[in-house]
C-alpha angles and dihedrals in degrees: 000000000000105000096174092102096045112082123214093358118096141320129050091324100057121139106264091216094055093097097042090050083058100045085049091051090053096049097049090051089042089057096039084053093049108041103038133063112243120210130163109235111241101253097051094059120124126221112237125204132183097236111130094212133044115244101227118179115237113232119188119218 
């Protein structure tokens, strides 16, 4: 594939900060997950069921 017209994405003209930015994002997420206690808000809890398949309503169009 010719990467010469795709800026910052791949090939010889790939952004030199791409790997550094990915590493920074991973480190920040790791730090947040490690140092803080996370809870799901009561209004956001989902109802879990033990069914293996979804019951989808079939709509004729």
